[in-house]
JSON list of C-alpha atoms in Angstrom, two decimals:
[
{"chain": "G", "resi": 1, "resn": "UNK", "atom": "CA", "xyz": [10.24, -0.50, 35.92]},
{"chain": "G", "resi": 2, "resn": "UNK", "atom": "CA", "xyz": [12.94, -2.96, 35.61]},
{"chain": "G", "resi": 3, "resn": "UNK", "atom": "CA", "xyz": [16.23, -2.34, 33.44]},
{"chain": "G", "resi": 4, "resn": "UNK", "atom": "CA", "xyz": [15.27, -5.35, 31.36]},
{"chain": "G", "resi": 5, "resn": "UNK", "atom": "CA", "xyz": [11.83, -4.22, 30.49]},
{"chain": "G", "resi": 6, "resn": "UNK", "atom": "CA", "xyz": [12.70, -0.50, 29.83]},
{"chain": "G", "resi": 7, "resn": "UNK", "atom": "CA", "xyz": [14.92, -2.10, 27.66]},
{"chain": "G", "resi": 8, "resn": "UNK", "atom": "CA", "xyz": [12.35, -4.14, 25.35]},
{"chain": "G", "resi": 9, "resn": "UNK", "atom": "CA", "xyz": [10.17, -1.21, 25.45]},
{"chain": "G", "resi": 10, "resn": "UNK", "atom": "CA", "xyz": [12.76, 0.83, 24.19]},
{"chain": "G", "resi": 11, "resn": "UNK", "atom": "CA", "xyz": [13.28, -1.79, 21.34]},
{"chain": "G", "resi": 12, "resn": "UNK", "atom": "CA", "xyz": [10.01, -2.13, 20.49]},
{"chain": "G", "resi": 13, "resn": "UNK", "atom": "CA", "xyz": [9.38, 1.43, 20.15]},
{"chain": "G", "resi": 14, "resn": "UNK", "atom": "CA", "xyz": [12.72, 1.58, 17.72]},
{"chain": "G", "resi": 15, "resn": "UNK", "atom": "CA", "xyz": [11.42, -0.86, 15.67]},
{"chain": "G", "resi": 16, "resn": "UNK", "atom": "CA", "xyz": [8.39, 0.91, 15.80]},
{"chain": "G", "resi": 17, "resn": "UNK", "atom": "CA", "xyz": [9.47, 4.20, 14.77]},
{"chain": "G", "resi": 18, "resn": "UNK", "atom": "CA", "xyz": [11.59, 2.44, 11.96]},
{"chain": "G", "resi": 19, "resn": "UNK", "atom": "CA", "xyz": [8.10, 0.80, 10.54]},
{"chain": "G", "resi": 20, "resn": "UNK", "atom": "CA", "xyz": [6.78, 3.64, 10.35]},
{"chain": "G", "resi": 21, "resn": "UNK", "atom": "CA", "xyz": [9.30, 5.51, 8.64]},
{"chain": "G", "resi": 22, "resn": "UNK", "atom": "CA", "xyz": [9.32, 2.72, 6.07]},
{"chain": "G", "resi": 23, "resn": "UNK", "atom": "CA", "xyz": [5.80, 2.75, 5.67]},
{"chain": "G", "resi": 24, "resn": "UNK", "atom": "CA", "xyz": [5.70, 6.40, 5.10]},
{"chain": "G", "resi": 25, "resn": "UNK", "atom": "CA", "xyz": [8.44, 6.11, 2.50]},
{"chain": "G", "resi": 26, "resn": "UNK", "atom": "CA", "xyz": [6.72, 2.90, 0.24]},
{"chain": "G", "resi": 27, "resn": "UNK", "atom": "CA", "xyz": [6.18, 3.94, -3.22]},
{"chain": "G", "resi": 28, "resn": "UNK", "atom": "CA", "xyz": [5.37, 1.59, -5.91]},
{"chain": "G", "resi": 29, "resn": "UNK", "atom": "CA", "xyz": [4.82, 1.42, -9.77]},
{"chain": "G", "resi": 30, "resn": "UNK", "atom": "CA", "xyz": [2.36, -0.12, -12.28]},
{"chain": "G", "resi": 31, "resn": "UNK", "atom": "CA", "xyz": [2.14, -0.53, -15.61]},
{"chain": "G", "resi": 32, "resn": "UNK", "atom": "CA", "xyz": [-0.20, -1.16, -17.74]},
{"chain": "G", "resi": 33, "resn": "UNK", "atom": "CA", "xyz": [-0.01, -4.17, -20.38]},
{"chain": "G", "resi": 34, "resn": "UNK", "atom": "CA", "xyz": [1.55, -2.70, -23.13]},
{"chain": "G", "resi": 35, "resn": "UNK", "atom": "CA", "xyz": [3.50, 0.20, -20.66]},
{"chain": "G", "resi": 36, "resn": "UNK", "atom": "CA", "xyz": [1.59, 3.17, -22.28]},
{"chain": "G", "resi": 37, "resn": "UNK", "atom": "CA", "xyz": [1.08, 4.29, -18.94]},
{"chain": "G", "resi": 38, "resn": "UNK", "atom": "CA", "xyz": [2.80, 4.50, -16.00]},
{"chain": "G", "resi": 39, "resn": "UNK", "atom": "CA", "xyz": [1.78, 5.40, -12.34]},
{"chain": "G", "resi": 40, "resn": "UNK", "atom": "CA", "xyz": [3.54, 5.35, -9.11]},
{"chain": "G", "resi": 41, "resn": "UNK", "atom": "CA", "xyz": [1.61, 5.70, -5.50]},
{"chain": "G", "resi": 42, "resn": "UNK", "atom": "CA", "xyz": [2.52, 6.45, -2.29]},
{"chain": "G", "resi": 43, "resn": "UNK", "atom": "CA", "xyz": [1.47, 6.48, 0.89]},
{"chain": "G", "resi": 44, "resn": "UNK", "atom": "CA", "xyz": [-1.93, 6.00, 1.73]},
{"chain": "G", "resi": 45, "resn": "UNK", "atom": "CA", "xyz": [-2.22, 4.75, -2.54]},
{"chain": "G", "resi": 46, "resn": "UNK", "atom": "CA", "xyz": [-2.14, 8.25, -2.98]},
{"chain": "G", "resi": 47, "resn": "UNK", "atom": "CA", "xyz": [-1.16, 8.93, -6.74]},
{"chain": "G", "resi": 48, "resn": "UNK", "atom": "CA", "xyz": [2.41, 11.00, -6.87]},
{"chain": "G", "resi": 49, "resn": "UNK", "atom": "CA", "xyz": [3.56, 10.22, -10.61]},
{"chain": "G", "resi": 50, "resn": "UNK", "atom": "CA", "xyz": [2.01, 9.17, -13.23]},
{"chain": "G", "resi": 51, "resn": "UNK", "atom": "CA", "xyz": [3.81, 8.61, -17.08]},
{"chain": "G", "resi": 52, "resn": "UNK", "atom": "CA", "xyz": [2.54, 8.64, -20.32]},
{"chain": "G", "resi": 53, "resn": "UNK", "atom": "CA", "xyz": [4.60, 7.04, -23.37]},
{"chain": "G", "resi": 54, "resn": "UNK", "atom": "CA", "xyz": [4.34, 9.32, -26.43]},
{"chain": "G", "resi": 55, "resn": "UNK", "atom": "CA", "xyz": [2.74, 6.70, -28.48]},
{"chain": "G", "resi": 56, "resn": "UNK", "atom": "CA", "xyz": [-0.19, 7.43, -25.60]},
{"chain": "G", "resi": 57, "resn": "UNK", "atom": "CA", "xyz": [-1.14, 10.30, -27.90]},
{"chain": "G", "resi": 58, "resn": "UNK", "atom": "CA", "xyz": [-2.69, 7.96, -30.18]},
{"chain": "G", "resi": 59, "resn": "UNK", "atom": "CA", "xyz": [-5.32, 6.72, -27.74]},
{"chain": "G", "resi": 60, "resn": "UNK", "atom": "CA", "xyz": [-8.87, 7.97, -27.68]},
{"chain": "G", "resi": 61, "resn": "UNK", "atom": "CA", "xyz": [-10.25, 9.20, -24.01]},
{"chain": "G", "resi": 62, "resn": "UNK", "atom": "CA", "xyz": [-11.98, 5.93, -23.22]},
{"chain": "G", "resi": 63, "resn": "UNK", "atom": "CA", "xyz": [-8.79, 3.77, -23.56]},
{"chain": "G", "resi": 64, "resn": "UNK", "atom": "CA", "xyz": [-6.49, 6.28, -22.27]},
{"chain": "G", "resi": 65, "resn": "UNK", "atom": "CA", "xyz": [-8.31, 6.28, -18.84]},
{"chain": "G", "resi": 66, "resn": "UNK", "atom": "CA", "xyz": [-9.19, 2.89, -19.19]},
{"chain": "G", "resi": 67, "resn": "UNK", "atom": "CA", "xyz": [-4.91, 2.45, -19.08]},
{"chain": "G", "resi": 68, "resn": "UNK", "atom": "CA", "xyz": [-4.41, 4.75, -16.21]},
{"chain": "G", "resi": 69, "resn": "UNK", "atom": "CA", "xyz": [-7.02, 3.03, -14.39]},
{"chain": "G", "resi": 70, "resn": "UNK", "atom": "CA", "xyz": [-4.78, -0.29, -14.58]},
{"chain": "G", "resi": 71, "resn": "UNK", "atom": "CA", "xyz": [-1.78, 0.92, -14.08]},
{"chain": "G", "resi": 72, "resn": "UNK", "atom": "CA", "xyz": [-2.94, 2.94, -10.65]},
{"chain": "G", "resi": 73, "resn": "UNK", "atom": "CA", "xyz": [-4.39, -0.53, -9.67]},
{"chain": "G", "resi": 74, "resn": "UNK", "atom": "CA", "xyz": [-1.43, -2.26, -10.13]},
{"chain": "G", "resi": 75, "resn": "UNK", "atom": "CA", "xyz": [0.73, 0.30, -8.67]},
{"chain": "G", "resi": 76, "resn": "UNK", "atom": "CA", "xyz": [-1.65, 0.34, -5.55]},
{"chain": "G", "resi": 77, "resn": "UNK", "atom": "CA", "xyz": [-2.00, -3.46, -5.69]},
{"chain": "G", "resi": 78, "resn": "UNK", "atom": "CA", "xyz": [1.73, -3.33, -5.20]},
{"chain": "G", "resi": 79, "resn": "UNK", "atom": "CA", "xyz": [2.28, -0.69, -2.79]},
{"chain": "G", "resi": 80, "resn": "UNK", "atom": "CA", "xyz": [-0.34, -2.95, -0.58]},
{"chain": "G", "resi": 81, "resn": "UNK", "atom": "CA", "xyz": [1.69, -5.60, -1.06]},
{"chain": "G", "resi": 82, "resn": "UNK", "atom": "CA", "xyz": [5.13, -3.78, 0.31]},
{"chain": "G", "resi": 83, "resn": "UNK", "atom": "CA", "xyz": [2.72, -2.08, 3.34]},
{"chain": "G", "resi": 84, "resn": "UNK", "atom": "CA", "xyz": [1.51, -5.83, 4.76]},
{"chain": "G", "resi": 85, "resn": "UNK", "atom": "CA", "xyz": [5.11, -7.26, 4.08]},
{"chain": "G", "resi": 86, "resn": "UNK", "atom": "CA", "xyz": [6.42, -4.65, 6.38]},
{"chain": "G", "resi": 87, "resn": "UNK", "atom": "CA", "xyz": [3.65, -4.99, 8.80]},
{"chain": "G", "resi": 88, "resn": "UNK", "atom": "CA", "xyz": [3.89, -8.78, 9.01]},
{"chain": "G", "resi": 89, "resn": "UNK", "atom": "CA", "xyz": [8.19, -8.31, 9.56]},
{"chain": "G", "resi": 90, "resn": "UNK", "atom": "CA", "xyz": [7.03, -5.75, 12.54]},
{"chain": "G", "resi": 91, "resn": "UNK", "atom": "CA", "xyz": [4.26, -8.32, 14.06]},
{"chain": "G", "resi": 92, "resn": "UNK", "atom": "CA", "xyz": [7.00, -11.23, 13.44]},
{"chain": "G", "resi": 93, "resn": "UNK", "atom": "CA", "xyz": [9.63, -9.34, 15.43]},
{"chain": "G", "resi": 94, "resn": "UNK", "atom": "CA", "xyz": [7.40, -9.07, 18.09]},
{"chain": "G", "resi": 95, "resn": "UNK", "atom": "CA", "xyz": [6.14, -12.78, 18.05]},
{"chain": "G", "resi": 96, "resn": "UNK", "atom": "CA", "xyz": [6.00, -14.13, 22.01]},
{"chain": "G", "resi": 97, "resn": "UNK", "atom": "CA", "xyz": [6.74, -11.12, 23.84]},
{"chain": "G", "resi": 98, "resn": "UNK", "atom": "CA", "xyz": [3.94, -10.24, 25.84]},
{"chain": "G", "resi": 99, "resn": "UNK", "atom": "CA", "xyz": [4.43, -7.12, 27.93]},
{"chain": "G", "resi": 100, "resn": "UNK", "atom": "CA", "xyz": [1.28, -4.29, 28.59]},
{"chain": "G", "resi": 101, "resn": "UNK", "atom": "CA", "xyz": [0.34, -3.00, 25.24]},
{"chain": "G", "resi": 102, "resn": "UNK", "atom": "CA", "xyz": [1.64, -5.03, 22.96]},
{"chain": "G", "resi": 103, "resn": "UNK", "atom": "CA", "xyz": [-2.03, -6.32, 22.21]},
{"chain": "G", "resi": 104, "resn": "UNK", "atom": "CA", "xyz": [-3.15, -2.98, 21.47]},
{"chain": "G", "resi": 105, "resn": "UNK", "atom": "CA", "xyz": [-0.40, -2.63, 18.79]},
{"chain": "G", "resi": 106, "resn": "UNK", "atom": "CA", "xyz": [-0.89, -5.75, 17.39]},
{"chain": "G", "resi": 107, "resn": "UNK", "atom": "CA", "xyz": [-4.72, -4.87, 17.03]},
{"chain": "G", "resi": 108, "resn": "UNK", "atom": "CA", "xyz": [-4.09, -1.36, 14.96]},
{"chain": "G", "resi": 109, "resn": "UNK", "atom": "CA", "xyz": [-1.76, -3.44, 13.03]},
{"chain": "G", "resi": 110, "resn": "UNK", "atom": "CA", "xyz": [-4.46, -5.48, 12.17]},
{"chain": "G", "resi": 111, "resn": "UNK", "atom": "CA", "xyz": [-6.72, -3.05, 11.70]},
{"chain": "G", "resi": 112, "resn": "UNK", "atom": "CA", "xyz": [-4.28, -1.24, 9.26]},
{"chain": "G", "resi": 113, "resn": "UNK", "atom": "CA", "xyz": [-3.79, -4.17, 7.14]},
{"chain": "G", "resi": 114, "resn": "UNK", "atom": "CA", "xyz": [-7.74, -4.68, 7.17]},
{"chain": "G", "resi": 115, "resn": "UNK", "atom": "CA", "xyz": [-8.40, -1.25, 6.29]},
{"chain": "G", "resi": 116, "resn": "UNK", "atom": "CA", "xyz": [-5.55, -1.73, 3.04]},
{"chain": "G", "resi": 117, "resn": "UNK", "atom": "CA", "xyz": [-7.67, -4.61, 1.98]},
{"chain": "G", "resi": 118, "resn": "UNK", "atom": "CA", "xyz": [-10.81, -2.36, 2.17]},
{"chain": "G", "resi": 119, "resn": "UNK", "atom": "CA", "xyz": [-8.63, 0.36, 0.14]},
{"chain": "G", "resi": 120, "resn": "UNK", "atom": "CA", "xyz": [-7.80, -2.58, -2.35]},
{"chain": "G", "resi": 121, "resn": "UNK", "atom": "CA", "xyz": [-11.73, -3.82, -2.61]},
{"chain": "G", "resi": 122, "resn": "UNK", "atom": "CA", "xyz": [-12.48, 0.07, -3.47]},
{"chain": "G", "resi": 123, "resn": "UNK", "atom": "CA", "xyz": [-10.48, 0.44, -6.24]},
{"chain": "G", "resi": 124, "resn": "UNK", "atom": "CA", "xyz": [-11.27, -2.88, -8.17]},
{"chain": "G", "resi": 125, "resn": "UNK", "atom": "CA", "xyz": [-14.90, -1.32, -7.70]},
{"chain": "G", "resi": 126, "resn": "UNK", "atom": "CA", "xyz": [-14.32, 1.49, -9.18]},
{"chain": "G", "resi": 127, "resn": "UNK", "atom": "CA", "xyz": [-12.10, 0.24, -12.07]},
{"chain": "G", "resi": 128, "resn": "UNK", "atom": "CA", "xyz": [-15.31, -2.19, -12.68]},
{"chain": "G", "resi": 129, "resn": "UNK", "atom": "CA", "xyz": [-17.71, 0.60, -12.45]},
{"chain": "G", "resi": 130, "resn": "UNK", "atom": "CA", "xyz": [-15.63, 2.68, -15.35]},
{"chain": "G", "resi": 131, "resn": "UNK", "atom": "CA", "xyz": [-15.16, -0.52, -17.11]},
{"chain": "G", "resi": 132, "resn": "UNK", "atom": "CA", "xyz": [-18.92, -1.07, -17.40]},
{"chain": "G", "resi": 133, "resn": "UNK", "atom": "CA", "xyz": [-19.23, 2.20, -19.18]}
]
């Protein structure tokens, strides 16, 4: 392999390593309307905080869960958000090269981003479904 290829490989897989880092780091917050509730997701929209205002106390079951249900929707809406702004800087950095591979990565990016929106599409089901109740 030439020196000028090892070298964009060697690029690409920093930049690489550096998405994935960041997308293993996202977190983001949500809120819901009147900021009763608080929740903040992670990685993979997993839940890892979630607040509750003391004026929460007030609310009955229904409306409590009704509020956490929002604001982990909005806190996943915008962690998908950060995850396919980060993805589209990666694909954008590696806009016309075209060396072995490259296809293949920008295929599971793809396929990531696709399988957010399906994550996204799941949870305004279920907040439906436990709004219908």
């Amino acid at each position: 392999m030439d020196s000028e290829l090892q070298k964009l490989f060697d690029t690409l897989g920093a930049q690489s390593q550096k998405a994935a880092q960041t997308l293993a780091d996202v977190t983001a917050t949500g809120a819901d309307d009147d900021d009763l509730v608080t929740a903040t997701v992670g990685a993979g929209n997993l839940l890892v905080d979630i607040v509750f205002d003391p004026r929460a106390r007030r609310l009955d079951t229904h409306d409590l869960r009704e509020r956490v249900l929002v604001a982990t929707k909005r806190a996943s809406e915008a962690c998908q958000e950060q995850v396919q702004r980060i993805l589209a800087e990666q694909a954008g950095s590696m806009t016309g090269i075209e060396v072995p591979g490259i296809g293949d990565l920008r295929r599971q990016m793809q396929e990531a981003q696709e399988q957010l929106e399906e994550q996204k599409r799941r949870m305004e089901d279920l907040a439906a479904k436990h709004r219908a109740r």
